[in-house]
Short mmCIF file of C-alpha atoms in Angstrom, two decimals:
data_model
loop_
_atom_site.label_atom_id
_atom_site.label_comp_id
_atom_site.label_asym_id
_atom_site.label_seq_id
_atom_site.Cartn_x
_atom_site.Cartn_y
_atom_site.Cartn_z
CA ASN A 1 10.68 7.82 204.80
CA ALA A 2 12.51 9.41 207.70
CA GLY A 3 10.14 7.87 210.25
CA VAL A 4 10.26 9.77 213.53
CA THR A 5 12.84 12.51 213.90
CA GLN A 6 13.74 14.59 216.95
CA THR A 7 15.48 17.91 217.29
CA PRO A 8 17.90 18.55 218.94
CA LYS A 9 19.86 15.39 219.76
CA PHE A 10 21.72 16.91 222.69
CA ARG A 11 21.14 19.95 224.85
CA VAL A 12 22.54 21.38 228.05
CA LEU A 13 20.40 23.86 229.97
CA LYS A 14 20.89 25.84 233.12
CA THR A 15 18.29 25.65 235.85
CA GLY A 16 15.40 27.95 235.05
CA GLN A 17 15.96 28.07 231.30
CA SER A 18 13.29 27.01 228.88
CA MET A 19 13.42 25.02 225.69
CA THR A 20 11.30 23.17 223.16
CA LEU A 21 11.92 19.72 221.77
CA LEU A 22 10.55 19.04 218.33
CA CYS A 23 9.26 15.71 217.10
CA ALA A 24 8.22 15.07 213.52
CA GLN A 25 6.81 11.97 211.87
CA ASP A 26 6.10 11.29 208.22
CA MET A 27 4.00 8.14 208.62
CA ASN A 28 0.65 9.95 208.94
CA HIS A 29 0.17 8.50 212.41
CA GLU A 30 -2.64 9.83 214.56
CA TYR A 31 -1.10 9.10 217.93
CA MET A 32 2.07 10.72 219.22
CA TYR A 33 3.82 10.45 222.56
CA TRP A 34 6.61 11.92 224.63
CA TYR A 35 8.51 9.70 227.05
CA ARG A 36 11.44 10.18 229.34
CA GLN A 37 13.93 7.44 230.03
CA ASP A 38 15.82 7.35 233.29
CA PRO A 39 18.23 4.62 234.47
CA GLY A 40 16.42 1.64 235.96
CA MET A 41 12.96 3.08 235.31
CA GLY A 42 12.19 2.18 231.74
CA LEU A 43 10.17 4.71 229.79
CA ARG A 44 7.60 6.92 231.42
CA LEU A 45 4.90 8.70 229.50
CA ILE A 46 4.94 12.49 229.83
CA HIS A 47 2.18 13.59 227.47
CA TYR A 48 0.44 12.14 224.47
CA SER A 49 -1.81 13.21 221.64
CA VAL A 50 -4.54 11.31 219.84
CA GLY A 51 -4.81 13.77 217.00
CA GLU A 52 -4.11 17.25 215.74
CA GLY A 53 -5.09 19.86 218.27
CA THR A 54 -5.53 17.41 221.18
CA THR A 55 -3.15 16.54 223.99
CA ALA A 56 -3.40 14.72 227.29
CA LYS A 57 -1.29 14.13 230.38
CA GLY A 58 0.63 10.96 230.90
CA GLU A 59 2.27 9.55 233.98
CA VAL A 60 4.79 12.34 234.67
CA PRO A 61 3.46 15.60 233.12
CA ASP A 62 4.58 18.14 235.72
CA GLY A 63 7.01 20.75 234.41
CA TYR A 64 6.24 20.00 230.77
CA ASN A 65 3.81 21.32 228.19
CA VAL A 66 3.02 20.05 224.72
CA SER A 67 1.35 21.17 221.55
CA ARG A 68 0.15 19.41 218.43
CA LEU A 69 -0.73 22.12 215.94
CA LYS A 70 0.01 19.92 212.96
CA LYS A 71 -0.60 16.22 212.67
CA GLN A 72 3.01 15.46 211.87
CA ASN A 73 4.56 17.50 214.70
CA PHE A 74 4.49 17.15 218.46
CA LEU A 75 6.35 19.70 220.57
CA LEU A 76 7.51 19.24 224.13
CA GLY A 77 8.27 22.35 226.15
CA LEU A 78 10.13 22.79 229.40
CA GLU A 79 9.02 26.05 230.96
CA SER A 80 11.64 26.31 233.70
CA ALA A 81 14.16 23.51 233.56
CA ALA A 82 15.19 21.70 236.74
CA PRO A 83 18.02 19.22 237.35
CA SER A 84 15.36 16.52 237.89
CA GLN A 85 14.49 16.88 234.22
CA THR A 86 17.90 15.62 233.16
CA SER A 87 16.97 12.61 231.09
CA VAL A 88 16.74 11.12 227.64
CA TYR A 89 13.53 12.11 225.90
CA PHE A 90 11.91 9.95 223.28
CA CYS A 91 9.13 10.79 220.92
CA ALA A 92 7.01 8.03 219.41
CA SER A 93 4.04 7.66 217.13
CA SER A 94 1.52 4.98 216.30
CA TYR A 95 -1.51 4.52 214.10
CA ILE A 96 -5.15 4.08 214.99
CA THR A 97 -6.51 0.56 215.11
CA THR A 98 -10.05 -0.69 214.79
CA GLY A 99 -9.87 -2.17 218.27
CA LEU A 100 -9.24 -0.52 221.58
CA SER A 101 -5.55 -1.15 221.83
CA SER A 102 -2.92 0.66 219.88
CA TYR A 103 -0.35 -1.15 217.87
CA GLU A 104 3.37 -0.83 218.16
CA GLN A 105 5.00 2.53 218.55
CA TYR A 106 7.72 3.91 216.34
CA PHE A 107 10.39 5.81 218.19
CA GLY A 108 12.67 8.69 217.37
CA PRO A 109 16.40 8.61 218.16
CA GLY A 110 16.03 10.48 221.43
CA THR A 111 17.22 13.79 222.87
CA ARG A 112 19.73 13.76 225.69
CA LEU A 113 19.03 16.71 227.97
CA THR A 114 21.21 17.78 230.84
CA VAL A 115 20.08 20.47 233.26
CA THR A 116 22.82 21.93 235.45
CA ALA B 1 -3.04 -1.11 238.25
CA GLN B 2 -1.03 -2.38 235.33
CA LYS B 3 2.57 -3.29 235.85
CA VAL B 4 5.42 -4.87 233.92
CA THR B 5 8.31 -6.48 235.76
CA GLN B 6 11.62 -7.41 234.21
CA ALA B 7 13.47 -8.89 237.14
CA GLN B 8 16.75 -9.35 235.28
CA THR B 9 18.59 -6.04 235.28
CA GLU B 10 21.62 -7.28 233.35
CA ILE B 11 22.53 -10.54 231.69
CA SER B 12 25.91 -11.45 230.28
CA VAL B 13 26.43 -14.40 227.94
CA VAL B 14 29.08 -15.64 225.59
CA GLU B 15 28.34 -15.64 221.89
CA LYS B 16 26.34 -18.65 220.67
CA GLU B 17 24.74 -19.22 224.04
CA ASP B 18 20.95 -19.19 224.30
CA VAL B 19 19.46 -16.59 226.60
CA THR B 20 15.94 -15.97 227.92
CA LEU B 21 14.70 -12.59 229.05
CA ASP B 22 11.85 -12.74 231.51
CA CYS B 23 8.78 -10.53 231.56
CA VAL B 24 5.93 -10.74 234.05
CA TYR B 25 2.93 -8.46 233.78
CA GLU B 26 -0.06 -7.52 235.88
CA THR B 27 -3.40 -6.41 234.56
CA ARG B 28 -7.06 -6.90 235.37
CA ASP B 29 -8.06 -6.54 231.75
CA THR B 30 -8.96 -9.49 229.59
CA THR B 31 -7.96 -7.64 226.44
CA TYR B 32 -4.47 -6.24 226.18
CA TYR B 33 -1.34 -6.23 224.04
CA LEU B 34 2.18 -7.18 224.98
CA PHE B 35 5.28 -5.96 223.21
CA TRP B 36 9.03 -6.38 223.14
CA TYR B 37 11.31 -3.57 222.05
CA LYS B 38 15.06 -3.54 221.52
CA GLN B 39 17.25 -0.53 222.33
CA PRO B 40 20.72 -1.01 220.83
CA PRO B 41 23.67 1.16 221.89
CA SER B 42 22.65 3.70 219.25
CA GLY B 43 19.69 4.52 221.50
CA GLU B 44 16.64 4.20 219.29
CA LEU B 45 13.94 1.75 220.37
CA VAL B 46 13.00 -0.82 217.78
CA PHE B 47 9.77 -2.79 217.83
CA LEU B 48 10.26 -6.57 217.85
CA ILE B 49 6.89 -8.19 218.44
CA ARG B 50 3.28 -7.58 219.46
CA ARG B 51 1.03 -10.23 220.96
CA ASN B 52 -2.63 -9.80 221.90
CA SER B 53 -4.11 -11.42 224.97
CA PHE B 54 -6.21 -13.89 222.99
CA ASP B 55 -3.32 -15.39 221.10
CA GLU B 56 -1.15 -17.63 223.23
CA GLN B 57 0.66 -19.24 220.36
CA ASN B 58 4.40 -19.05 220.68
CA GLU B 59 6.15 -17.20 217.92
CA ILE B 60 9.51 -17.74 216.29
CA SER B 61 11.31 -15.29 214.09
CA GLY B 62 14.76 -16.47 213.10
CA ARG B 63 16.82 -16.72 216.28
CA TYR B 64 14.13 -14.98 218.31
CA SER B 65 11.22 -16.73 220.00
CA TRP B 66 8.54 -15.63 222.39
CA ASN B 67 6.64 -17.66 224.96
CA PHE B 68 3.34 -16.15 226.11
CA GLN B 69 1.66 -17.84 229.06
CA LYS B 70 -1.46 -16.22 230.48
CA SER B 71 -1.59 -18.71 233.34
CA THR B 72 1.63 -17.25 234.74
CA SER B 73 1.23 -13.74 233.26
CA SER B 74 4.53 -14.07 231.50
CA PHE B 75 5.82 -13.12 228.08
CA ASN B 76 9.38 -14.36 227.87
CA PHE B 77 11.82 -13.73 225.06
CA THR B 78 14.51 -16.20 224.02
CA ILE B 79 17.46 -15.52 221.76
CA THR B 80 19.00 -18.67 220.35
CA ALA B 81 22.69 -18.75 219.46
CA SER B 82 23.23 -15.20 220.62
CA GLN B 83 25.45 -12.83 218.68
CA VAL B 84 27.36 -9.71 219.64
CA VAL B 85 24.85 -7.63 217.69
CA ASP B 86 22.16 -8.78 220.13
CA SER B 87 23.79 -6.66 222.83
CA ALA B 88 21.15 -4.13 223.78
CA VAL B 89 18.56 -3.19 226.35
CA TYR B 90 15.32 -5.06 225.86
CA PHE B 91 12.00 -3.71 227.07
CA CYS B 92 8.79 -5.58 227.63
CA ALA B 93 5.63 -3.47 227.49
CA LEU B 94 1.90 -3.74 228.11
CA SER B 95 -0.78 -1.74 226.33
CA ASP B 96 -3.72 -0.77 228.49
CA PRO B 97 -7.05 -0.73 226.63
CA ASN B 98 -8.85 0.98 229.51
CA THR B 99 -7.05 4.17 228.58
CA GLY B 100 -7.98 3.94 224.95
CA GLY B 101 -5.01 1.75 224.23
CA PHE B 102 -2.57 4.55 223.81
CA LYS B 103 -0.93 4.29 227.19
CA THR B 104 1.79 1.69 227.05
CA ILE B 105 3.50 0.64 230.24
CA PHE B 106 7.15 -0.33 229.95
CA GLY B 107 9.23 -2.54 232.16
CA ALA B 108 12.54 -1.26 233.47
CA GLY B 109 14.44 -3.16 230.80
CA THR B 110 17.05 -5.92 230.74
CA ARG B 111 20.52 -5.08 229.52
CA LEU B 112 22.02 -7.96 227.56
CA PHE B 113 25.75 -8.21 227.00
CA VAL B 114 26.91 -10.76 224.46
CA LYS B 115 30.65 -11.33 224.54
CA ALA B 116 32.59 -12.58 221.56
#
């Protein structure tokens, strides 16, 4: 099992350019997430998905869009990149529980994005 | 609102010392999950432990132990006889069941340096 994979691992964009980050998981998890990690701020949730075809906004969704056309994939798009979006982006997935709370999340290796 | 505070930004110890990483959380919910994740220099977050709000038993796993105290809203993590390989950023996190359980709030992280 590859677990959670992310493509690409590094990317440099110029302000105004667009790009898509791809996340794939082979654990048949229902839930998928996109986070950004900035120094001193931990991880902040951008968008998440509770199943194929459904997405929802997280804590910091502005400037990003997502799609979940297939259960195993979760795409994060930057429509018009800004320097404030320079960050490390992590994808994660988790499985559904019988209770209300989700269990632990499994993370990808991250994508380091620099916007100049 | 839910919040996770890791007051220690960085800790430096010498190998074989014991070290405790503090985590204080805030939530109005009676049902919630707490987590610890490790982020080694390679960058990928690794799940360490999950604890639900109804289980205050301390847990030990090898050199790792966790102390959960609801009375002080703390979920502290102790590494006994630290090793260089323990050098990493450690995140404490809280899962919020009011949002369906899939929104996990992370602390800012504590960077641990273990010197040989």
